Coordinates of C-alpha atoms in Angstrom, one line a residue:
M1 CA -8.8 -28.1 -57.9
T2 CA -5.4 -26.6 -59.1
P3 CA -3.1 -25.0 -56.7
N4 CA -3.8 -21.7 -58.1
G5 CA -7.3 -22.2 -57.5
V6 CA -7.0 -23.3 -54.2
G7 CA -5.2 -20.0 -53.6
V8 CA -8.1 -18.0 -55.3
A9 CA -10.3 -19.7 -52.9
V10 CA -8.2 -19.3 -49.7
R11 CA -7.7 -15.6 -50.3
S12 CA -11.6 -15.1 -51.0
R13 CA -12.2 -16.7 -47.9
V14 CA -9.4 -14.3 -46.3
R15 CA -10.9 -11.1 -47.8
V16 CA -12.6 -10.4 -44.9
R17 CA -12.9 -8.4 -41.9
G18 CA -12.7 -9.3 -38.2
G19 CA -14.1 -12.8 -39.7
R20 CA -17.1 -11.1 -41.3
S21 CA -17.8 -11.0 -45.3
R22 CA -18.3 -7.5 -46.6
S23 CA -21.5 -8.1 -48.2
S24 CA -22.8 -10.1 -44.9
P25 CA -25.3 -8.0 -42.5
R26 CA -24.1 -6.4 -39.4
P27 CA -25.2 -7.9 -36.6
Y28 CA -28.0 -5.9 -35.3
G29 CA -28.2 -3.8 -37.9
G30 CA -32.0 -3.2 -37.1
A31 CA -32.1 -4.4 -33.5
G32 CA -32.3 -0.9 -32.1
W33 CA -32.3 -0.7 -28.0
S34 CA -31.7 -4.3 -27.5
P35 CA -28.5 -4.7 -27.3
W36 CA -28.6 -1.9 -24.8
L37 CA -30.9 -3.6 -23.0
Y38 CA -29.6 -6.5 -22.4
L39 CA -25.7 -4.9 -21.2
A40 CA -27.7 -2.2 -19.5
P41 CA -27.6 -4.2 -15.9
A42 CA -23.9 -4.7 -15.9
L43 CA -23.1 -1.3 -17.5
V44 CA -25.1 -0.2 -14.2
V45 CA -22.8 -1.7 -11.7
L46 CA -20.0 -1.0 -13.6
G47 CA -20.8 2.5 -13.8
G48 CA -21.6 2.6 -10.0
L49 CA -18.0 0.9 -9.3
L50 CA -16.3 3.5 -11.5
A51 CA -17.5 6.7 -11.5
Y52 CA -17.7 7.5 -7.5
P53 CA -14.0 6.6 -7.5
I54 CA -13.1 8.4 -10.5
Y55 CA -15.5 11.9 -9.1
Q56 CA -13.1 11.4 -5.9
L57 CA -9.9 11.1 -8.0
G58 CA -10.7 14.2 -10.8
L59 CA -12.0 16.3 -7.0
I60 CA -9.2 15.6 -4.9
S61 CA -6.8 16.6 -8.1
V62 CA -8.3 20.0 -7.7
F63 CA -7.8 20.7 -4.0
R64 CA -4.4 20.7 -1.9
Y65 CA -4.4 17.7 0.0
T66 CA -1.7 17.2 2.0
Q67 CA -1.3 15.3 5.5
A68 CA -2.2 18.2 7.3
Q69 CA -5.7 18.6 5.7
V70 CA -6.2 15.1 6.3
S71 CA -5.8 15.1 9.7
G72 CA -7.7 18.4 10.2
G73 CA -4.8 20.9 11.1
E74 CA -5.2 23.3 8.3
P75 CA -8.5 23.9 6.1
T76 CA -8.6 22.1 2.3
A77 CA -7.9 24.7 0.0
F78 CA -9.2 24.8 -4.0
V79 CA -5.8 25.3 -6.3
G80 CA -7.8 24.4 -9.4
L81 CA -5.5 23.4 -11.7
D82 CA -2.2 24.0 -9.6
N83 CA -1.8 20.3 -9.5
Y84 CA -1.7 19.7 -12.5
S85 CA 0.9 22.9 -13.4
E86 CA 3.0 21.5 -10.9
V87 CA 2.9 18.0 -12.3
F88 CA 4.0 19.3 -15.8
G89 CA 6.4 21.3 -14.7
D90 CA 7.9 18.5 -12.8
D91 CA 11.0 16.9 -15.3
Q92 CA 10.6 13.9 -13.4
F93 CA 7.5 13.4 -14.7
W94 CA 8.0 13.7 -18.1
S95 CA 11.1 11.1 -18.2
V96 CA 8.6 8.4 -16.0
L97 CA 6.1 8.8 -18.4
L98 CA 8.5 8.2 -21.1
A99 CA 9.8 5.1 -19.2
T100 CA 6.1 4.0 -18.6
V101 CA 5.4 4.3 -22.4
L102 CA 8.6 2.4 -23.6
F103 CA 8.1 -0.4 -21.0
A104 CA 4.4 -0.9 -21.3
A105 CA 4.7 -1.3 -25.5
A106 CA 8.2 -3.7 -24.9
C107 CA 5.4 -6.1 -22.5
V108 CA 2.7 -6.1 -24.5
M109 CA 4.4 -6.8 -27.9
S110 CA 6.1 -9.7 -26.2
T111 CA 3.0 -10.7 -24.3
L112 CA 0.9 -10.8 -27.8
A113 CA 3.8 -12.6 -29.1
V114 CA 4.3 -15.3 -26.9
G115 CA 0.6 -15.8 -25.8
C116 CA -0.3 -15.9 -30.2
A117 CA 2.7 -18.5 -30.2
L118 CA 1.8 -20.7 -28.0
A119 CA -1.7 -20.5 -29.0
V120 CA -0.9 -21.7 -32.2
L121 CA 1.2 -24.5 -30.8
L122 CA -2.0 -25.4 -28.7
T123 CA -3.6 -26.7 -32.0
R124 CA -0.4 -28.5 -33.3
V125 CA 0.0 -30.8 -30.2
R126 CA -2.0 -33.9 -28.6
A127 CA -4.7 -34.1 -25.9
V128 CA -2.4 -34.3 -23.1
P129 CA 0.6 -31.9 -23.8
R130 CA -2.2 -29.7 -25.0
L131 CA -3.8 -30.0 -21.1
A132 CA 0.0 -29.9 -19.2
L133 CA 0.4 -26.5 -20.7
M134 CA -3.1 -25.1 -20.5
L135 CA -3.1 -26.0 -16.6
A136 CA 0.2 -24.5 -16.6
A137 CA -0.5 -20.9 -18.5
L138 CA -3.7 -20.9 -15.7
G139 CA -1.9 -21.5 -13.0
A140 CA 0.5 -18.6 -14.1
W141 CA -2.1 -16.2 -14.6
A142 CA -4.1 -17.3 -11.4
T143 CA -1.1 -16.9 -9.1
P144 CA -0.9 -13.6 -7.4
A145 CA 1.1 -10.7 -8.6
V146 CA 2.8 -10.0 -5.1
T147 CA 3.7 -14.1 -4.9
G148 CA 4.7 -14.4 -8.6
S149 CA 6.9 -11.1 -7.9
T150 CA 8.9 -12.6 -5.0
V151 CA 8.6 -16.1 -6.9
W152 CA 10.6 -14.4 -10.0
L153 CA 12.5 -12.5 -7.6
F154 CA 14.2 -15.7 -5.6
L155 CA 15.2 -17.3 -9.2
F156 CA 17.5 -14.2 -10.2
D157 CA 18.6 -13.7 -6.9
P158 CA 22.4 -12.9 -6.2
D159 CA 23.2 -15.4 -3.9
F160 CA 20.3 -18.1 -3.6
G161 CA 18.8 -18.1 -7.3
P162 CA 19.7 -20.8 -9.4
V163 CA 19.8 -18.8 -12.4
D164 CA 23.1 -17.1 -12.3
R165 CA 24.3 -20.2 -11.4
V166 CA 22.9 -22.2 -14.7
L167 CA 23.9 -19.2 -16.8
G168 CA 27.4 -18.6 -14.7
L169 CA 27.1 -15.5 -14.2
G170 CA 28.5 -15.5 -10.3
D171 CA 26.3 -13.0 -7.8
H172 CA 25.3 -10.6 -10.4
S173 CA 22.6 -8.9 -9.5
W174 CA 19.7 -7.9 -12.0
T175 CA 17.7 -5.3 -9.9
Y176 CA 20.7 -3.4 -9.5
G177 CA 21.6 -2.0 -13.4
R178 CA 18.3 0.1 -14.7
Y179 CA 17.7 -2.0 -17.9
S180 CA 18.7 -5.5 -16.5
A181 CA 15.7 -4.6 -13.6
F182 CA 13.1 -3.2 -16.4
F183 CA 13.9 -6.8 -18.5
L184 CA 13.2 -8.8 -15.0
V185 CA 9.9 -7.5 -14.1
L186 CA 8.9 -7.6 -17.8
L187 CA 9.5 -11.4 -18.1
E188 CA 7.6 -11.6 -14.6
V189 CA 4.7 -9.4 -16.4
V190 CA 4.8 -11.5 -19.6
W191 CA 4.6 -14.6 -17.3
C192 CA 1.4 -13.9 -15.8
S193 CA -0.3 -12.3 -18.9
F194 CA 0.7 -14.3 -22.0
P195 CA -2.1 -17.0 -20.7
F196 CA -5.2 -14.5 -21.3
V197 CA -3.8 -14.2 -25.0
M198 CA -3.6 -17.6 -25.6
V199 CA -6.4 -19.0 -24.1
T200 CA -8.1 -16.3 -25.7
V201 CA -6.4 -16.5 -29.7
Y202 CA -6.7 -20.3 -29.1
A203 CA -10.4 -19.9 -29.2
G204 CA -10.6 -17.8 -31.9
I205 CA -8.5 -20.0 -33.8
R206 CA -11.0 -22.9 -33.1
A207 CA -13.5 -21.4 -34.6
V208 CA -11.7 -20.4 -38.0
P209 CA -13.3 -22.9 -40.8
S210 CA -10.6 -26.0 -40.8
E211 CA -11.2 -26.2 -44.6
V212 CA -9.6 -22.3 -44.7
L213 CA -6.3 -23.7 -43.3
E214 CA -6.5 -27.1 -45.4
A215 CA -6.2 -25.0 -48.8
A216 CA -3.9 -22.7 -47.3
A217 CA -1.7 -25.6 -46.5
L218 CA -2.4 -27.3 -50.0
D219 CA -1.8 -24.0 -51.8
G220 CA 2.3 -24.0 -50.2
A221 CA 1.7 -21.7 -47.4
S222 CA 4.2 -21.8 -44.5
Q223 CA 3.0 -21.7 -40.9
W224 CA 4.0 -17.9 -40.6
R225 CA 2.4 -17.1 -44.0
I226 CA -0.7 -19.1 -42.7
W227 CA -0.6 -16.8 -39.7
R228 CA -0.2 -13.4 -41.3
S229 CA -2.5 -14.0 -44.1
V230 CA -5.1 -16.0 -43.1
L231 CA -5.5 -16.5 -39.0
A232 CA -4.9 -12.7 -38.2
P233 CA -7.0 -11.2 -40.9
M234 CA -10.0 -13.3 -39.5
L235 CA -8.8 -12.8 -35.8
R236 CA -8.5 -9.1 -35.5
P237 CA -11.6 -8.2 -33.8
I238 CA -10.2 -11.0 -31.1
L239 CA -6.3 -9.3 -31.2
T240 CA -7.9 -5.6 -31.2
V241 CA -9.3 -7.1 -27.6
V242 CA -6.2 -8.6 -26.3
T243 CA -4.0 -5.2 -27.5
I244 CA -6.3 -3.3 -25.6
Q245 CA -6.5 -5.4 -22.8
S246 CA -2.7 -5.7 -22.6
V247 CA -1.8 -2.2 -22.7
I248 CA -4.1 -1.0 -20.0
W249 CA -2.8 -3.6 -17.6
D250 CA 0.7 -2.9 -18.7
F251 CA 0.7 0.7 -18.9
K252 CA -0.7 0.9 -15.1
I253 CA 1.3 -1.5 -13.9
F254 CA 2.6 -1.0 -10.3
T255 CA 3.1 -4.5 -7.9
Q256 CA 5.7 -6.1 -10.2
I257 CA 7.8 -2.7 -10.5
Y258 CA 7.3 -2.2 -6.4
V259 CA 7.8 -5.3 -5.2
M260 CA 10.8 -6.7 -7.5
T261 CA 12.8 -3.0 -7.2
G262 CA 11.9 -1.7 -4.4
G263 CA 9.9 0.8 -4.5
G264 CA 11.1 2.2 -7.8
G265 CA 14.7 1.3 -8.2
I266 CA 18.0 3.2 -6.9
A267 CA 17.5 6.4 -7.2
G268 CA 14.1 5.9 -9.0
Q269 CA 15.7 4.7 -11.7
N270 CA 12.8 2.3 -12.6
L271 CA 10.0 4.6 -11.8
V272 CA 6.6 4.3 -13.6
L273 CA 4.0 6.2 -13.7
N274 CA 1.3 4.6 -10.9
V275 CA 4.3 3.9 -8.9
Y276 CA 5.2 7.5 -9.1
A277 CA 2.2 8.8 -8.2
Y278 CA 2.2 6.4 -5.2
Q279 CA 5.2 8.0 -4.1
Q280 CA 3.8 11.2 -4.6
A281 CA 0.7 10.7 -2.5
F282 CA 1.5 8.3 0.3
A283 CA 5.4 8.8 0.8
S284 CA 5.3 12.6 0.2
S285 CA 1.6 12.8 1.3
Q286 CA 0.7 15.1 -1.8
Y287 CA -2.4 13.7 -2.2
G288 CA -3.5 16.1 -4.6
L289 CA -0.7 15.8 -6.7
G290 CA -0.7 12.1 -6.7
A291 CA -4.5 12.2 -7.6
A292 CA -3.4 14.7 -10.7
I293 CA -0.9 12.1 -11.8
G294 CA -4.1 9.4 -11.6
V295 CA -5.9 11.2 -14.1
V296 CA -3.6 12.3 -16.5
T297 CA -2.6 8.4 -16.7
L298 CA -6.7 7.8 -16.9
L299 CA -6.5 10.1 -19.8
I300 CA -4.1 8.8 -21.0
L301 CA -4.9 5.2 -21.4
L302 CA -8.8 6.4 -22.9
A303 CA -7.1 8.6 -25.4
V304 CA -4.9 5.5 -26.7
T305 CA -8.3 3.4 -26.5
L306 CA -10.2 5.3 -28.2
G307 CA -7.7 5.9 -31.1
Y308 CA -7.0 2.6 -31.6
L309 CA -10.4 1.7 -31.9
R310 CA -10.8 4.9 -34.2
L311 CA -7.8 3.4 -36.8
L312 CA -9.4 0.0 -36.9
R313 CA -13.1 1.9 -37.5
R314 CA -11.3 3.4 -40.8
Q315 CA -9.6 0.5 -42.0
G316 CA -13.7 -1.3 -42.2
E317 CA -13.3 -3.5 -38.9
E318 CA -16.4 -4.6 -37.5
L319 CA -16.0 -4.1 -33.4

């Protein structure tokens, strides 16, 4: 087969949506309610675990609920949307929201880049290095967030940490500056999050027919071109899942920020929404305000997830 013929064959194989040909029938096309019957037990359990806490969160957000009400010194008073009005009227809320969005976006893009790059690397190395990389990544993934944050703080400690000594920075404090503190937390978040992306994408790559990749290589495509034009379109459903998961995880990050910046940094310069809600609810005993911030965070995540899924469906993706 000529190189041009191989290219046509590759492009015909790649011209799929979500790894499925346009002409192939949709799965479960005539199955009716059968898939939902299989999912019903899990949906019932998840609904029970999520519905009641969300209901309580929304209920508290429309009441004046402070330490006085918790201790029984004052009756609980219904205030409607006053807590939301107070939240939206606070300039700090908007600055924290902007910082949360930018920080989460940086974490998601970095996690996806590292995870996808290492997933491709796993397909290029031999069994022993692949096993070692897998074990190292799973070790990072299994490390509790508090433990991992403490270890990273030690590594970048200005007095005893090895990083400043290796880089020759003296006693530079990474958590003093706003951007350096966010960068340090970003490194820890990527370190504990990329294994999920790596393992998931690697499993998807292994499911791609080998003749497709061989045809692309014979056609003279570089590794980057193979990823962009062959693997990424076929792995789009998997990439959708890991992207949505990363957005949810990184947007509601709490532990790393709280531990590594001492509760939000100097004068709250490293606050994100979850830490801000914690401060309002527990540090200031304004539980209604904290619940209102929690509801806003939940609605933002739902809007982002549904918007992303709707965009993919408009592009013809099978989800």
